[in-house]
Amino acid sequence: MSPGTFKKTSRALRIDHAWANSRSRWIAMLVAAVSLALCLVGGAIIISVLSGRPTTVDQSLYRAISGFRAPWLTGPSLVLNQVGGGNVALFVIPAIAAVLLLLTRGVWAALVVLPLQPLTQWAVGFLKAVFDRPRPPHREIVVSLSAYPSGHSAVAASLIVVLALLVRHWWFTAIGVIYVVAMGYSRLYLNLHWFTDTASDTALGVAMGLAVWAAVGGIRSLVKRVRR
């Protein structure tokens, strides 16, 4: 066995061990519960206390970002709008990620990604209907539904969390964090969301990613015990 093969095998074993460890899964579920609570409490405060109005931070960032427009920001923001929503986010990206995980991490890893995006989209749609927060004025593109929470940010965060747990490379995690931040900024740049929308939905995405990762890991461990 070559050193490269041994390194790849040992990393895969560490990832497998973390996933099979019930303590790791419980910690993931605990963090998921806290993240979900932050999203729900934030939405409740915005609606009950502020009646959906933007916070001081929301207004400050809205003015700052609206005052700076440049083609090198507009183009990527529009691309992220297409990539982070609709059929691309719901079917294309999960399918690509599932195939890559199937080839590198196995069937169970691929099964984490497939239900993740539909579940995240459903959670976002449900919370939008519950909170029904108005979007910012002067939107760059036509959109429907309410502002809170931001679906694009949730979908991006949930996918990156799962991939980071299954890949476990620092550079991949760093790129993933940059992608999530860029997605959130693009929503503010296009005047589609307030800052609190994107922040809360990043928390929702983290919660969904950790919960699905832990749930599939639990099912995987149960199936292996039954087979033994």
XYZ file of C-alpha atoms in Angstrom:
228
model
C 0.000 0.000 0.000
C 1.453 3.356 -1.008
C 1.693 6.250 1.509
C -0.942 8.172 -0.439
C -3.341 5.242 -0.342
C -2.740 4.736 3.376
C -3.377 8.444 4.059
C -6.602 8.347 2.054
C -7.737 5.168 3.823
C -6.948 6.474 7.308
C -8.848 9.708 6.635
C -11.856 7.748 5.408
C -11.697 5.611 8.559
C -11.616 8.700 10.790
C -14.649 10.128 9.006
C -16.441 6.783 9.296
C -15.614 6.525 12.987
C -16.939 10.019 13.717
C -20.151 9.241 11.845
C -20.622 5.898 13.589
C -19.975 7.406 17.029
C -23.285 8.001 18.810
C -21.746 10.773 20.911
C -20.785 12.695 17.755
C -24.324 12.339 16.451
C -25.850 13.553 19.717
C -23.562 16.567 19.749
C -24.590 17.308 16.164
C -28.264 17.091 17.124
C -27.692 19.388 20.110
C -25.992 22.025 17.955
C -28.775 21.611 15.387
C -31.407 22.236 18.070
C -29.622 25.386 19.272
C -29.264 26.686 15.700
C -32.926 26.031 14.961
C -33.919 27.763 18.192
C -31.908 30.844 17.191
C -33.754 30.980 13.879
C -37.188 30.581 15.481
C -36.564 33.013 18.339
C -35.129 35.566 15.919
C -38.183 35.318 13.712
C -40.535 35.585 16.686
C -38.789 38.735 17.925
C -38.810 40.344 14.482
C -42.517 39.719 14.015
C -43.840 40.251 17.554
C -41.583 43.121 18.660
C -40.646 44.842 15.402
C -43.774 43.899 13.402
C -41.491 42.733 10.589
C -39.589 46.008 10.368
C -35.810 45.946 9.826
C -33.467 46.235 12.765
C -30.899 49.020 13.093
C -28.225 46.685 11.744
C -30.497 45.756 8.823
C -31.028 49.406 7.908
C -27.344 50.320 8.213
C -26.189 47.463 5.989
C -29.008 48.118 3.523
C -27.886 51.733 3.072
C -24.206 50.812 2.887
C -24.655 48.029 0.323
C -27.270 49.906 -1.730
C -24.869 52.822 -2.036
C -22.223 50.704 -3.746
C -22.991 49.075 -7.079
C -20.424 47.618 -9.491
C -20.615 45.213 -12.464
C -18.086 42.867 -10.856
C -20.512 42.443 -7.956
C -23.784 42.468 -9.885
C -22.816 39.639 -12.257
C -21.709 37.148 -9.587
C -24.711 38.052 -7.422
C -27.096 37.202 -10.257
C -25.230 33.938 -10.892
C -25.494 32.996 -7.212
C -29.197 33.812 -7.360
C -29.628 31.184 -10.076
C -27.286 28.626 -8.544
C -28.687 28.901 -5.032
C -32.367 28.503 -5.844
C -34.880 26.719 -8.040
C -34.170 23.442 -9.815
C -30.403 23.992 -9.778
C -30.259 24.014 -5.976
C -32.988 21.415 -5.552
C -31.878 18.812 -8.111
C -28.704 19.593 -10.089
C -26.239 20.405 -7.304
C -27.461 17.614 -4.969
C -27.228 15.103 -7.831
C -23.641 16.120 -8.611
C -22.689 16.049 -4.929
C -24.342 12.643 -4.461
C -22.440 11.130 -7.379
C -19.118 12.487 -6.120
C -19.814 11.225 -2.601
C -20.896 7.851 -3.945
C -17.560 7.491 -5.721
C -15.441 8.742 -2.819
C -17.349 8.029 0.419
C -19.892 5.338 -0.423
C -23.646 4.897 -0.686
C -24.565 6.197 2.751
C -22.723 9.455 2.216
C -24.618 9.971 -1.026
C -27.894 9.296 0.789
C -27.239 12.216 3.134
C -27.290 14.755 0.310
C -30.340 13.552 -1.611
C -33.045 14.363 0.985
C -31.197 17.374 2.394
C -32.204 20.055 -0.091
C -35.910 19.143 -0.342
C -36.155 19.076 3.461
C -34.365 22.424 3.761
C -36.564 23.988 1.093
C -39.661 22.709 2.875
C -38.485 24.142 6.205
C -37.781 27.507 4.588
C -41.179 27.593 2.893
C -42.944 26.725 6.137
C -41.146 29.449 8.108
C -41.748 32.021 5.375
C -45.458 31.326 5.647
C -45.322 31.581 9.451
C -43.345 34.824 9.717
C -44.321 36.508 6.420
C -41.805 39.342 6.752
C -41.799 41.987 3.980
C -38.752 42.141 1.748
C -36.560 45.264 1.431
C -37.571 47.952 -1.085
C -35.964 48.536 -4.495
C -35.317 44.876 -5.236
C -33.044 44.165 -8.192
C -35.117 41.206 -9.426
C -38.740 40.130 -9.104
C -39.316 37.627 -6.317
C -42.277 36.279 -4.413
C -42.903 35.041 -0.869
C -41.661 36.699 2.293
C -38.160 37.661 3.330
C -37.650 35.674 6.550
C -35.796 33.394 6.308
C -33.565 33.417 3.212
C -33.874 30.159 1.303
C -30.672 30.619 -0.676
C -28.591 31.014 2.497
C -30.210 27.989 4.159
C -29.668 25.711 1.175
C -26.039 26.796 0.841
C -25.291 26.368 4.550
C -26.972 22.969 4.861
C -25.069 21.533 1.893
C -21.698 22.912 2.990
C -22.140 21.603 6.545
C -22.851 18.091 5.299
C -20.032 18.106 2.751
C -17.590 19.481 5.325
C -18.460 16.624 7.696
C -18.118 13.994 4.976
C -15.001 15.361 3.267
C -13.024 16.717 6.254
C -10.457 18.815 4.362
C -9.675 22.219 5.839
C -9.379 23.817 2.410
C -12.773 22.463 1.377
C -14.338 23.806 4.565
C -12.717 27.198 3.955
C -14.079 27.325 0.403
C -17.489 26.296 1.711
C -17.515 29.104 4.281
C -16.578 31.610 1.579
C -19.420 30.280 -0.587
C -21.981 30.657 2.217
C -20.793 34.199 3.005
C -20.867 35.129 -0.681
C -24.387 33.741 -1.018
C -25.561 35.771 1.960
C -23.934 38.948 0.647
C -25.491 38.453 -2.782
C -28.962 38.384 -1.189
C -28.230 41.704 0.505
C -26.659 43.167 -2.633
C -29.758 42.389 -4.709
C -31.963 43.922 -1.966
C -33.843 40.651 -1.601
C -33.251 40.148 2.112
C -32.334 41.966 5.282
C -29.181 40.921 7.098
C -31.186 39.197 9.838
C -32.909 37.086 7.160
C -29.633 35.678 5.892
C -28.109 35.264 9.362
C -31.110 33.359 10.678
C -31.332 31.149 7.647
C -27.661 30.291 7.830
C -28.478 29.007 11.323
C -31.424 27.083 9.877
C -29.174 25.569 7.200
C -26.626 24.496 9.809
C -29.431 22.886 11.805
C -30.785 20.995 8.798
C -27.356 19.807 7.700
C -26.365 18.522 11.138
C -29.759 16.903 11.750
C -29.796 15.012 8.442
C -26.144 13.959 8.849
C -26.854 12.609 12.344
C -30.135 10.932 11.342
C -28.652 9.116 8.341
C -25.641 8.155 10.458
C -27.955 6.651 13.073
C -29.862 4.652 10.458
C -26.571 3.513 8.950
C -25.267 2.286 12.318
C -28.564 0.505 13.035
C -28.510 -1.289 9.662
C -24.913 -2.406 10.246
C -25.771 -3.784 13.690
C -28.746 -5.699 12.287
C -26.600 -7.201 9.545
C -24.009 -8.336 12.073
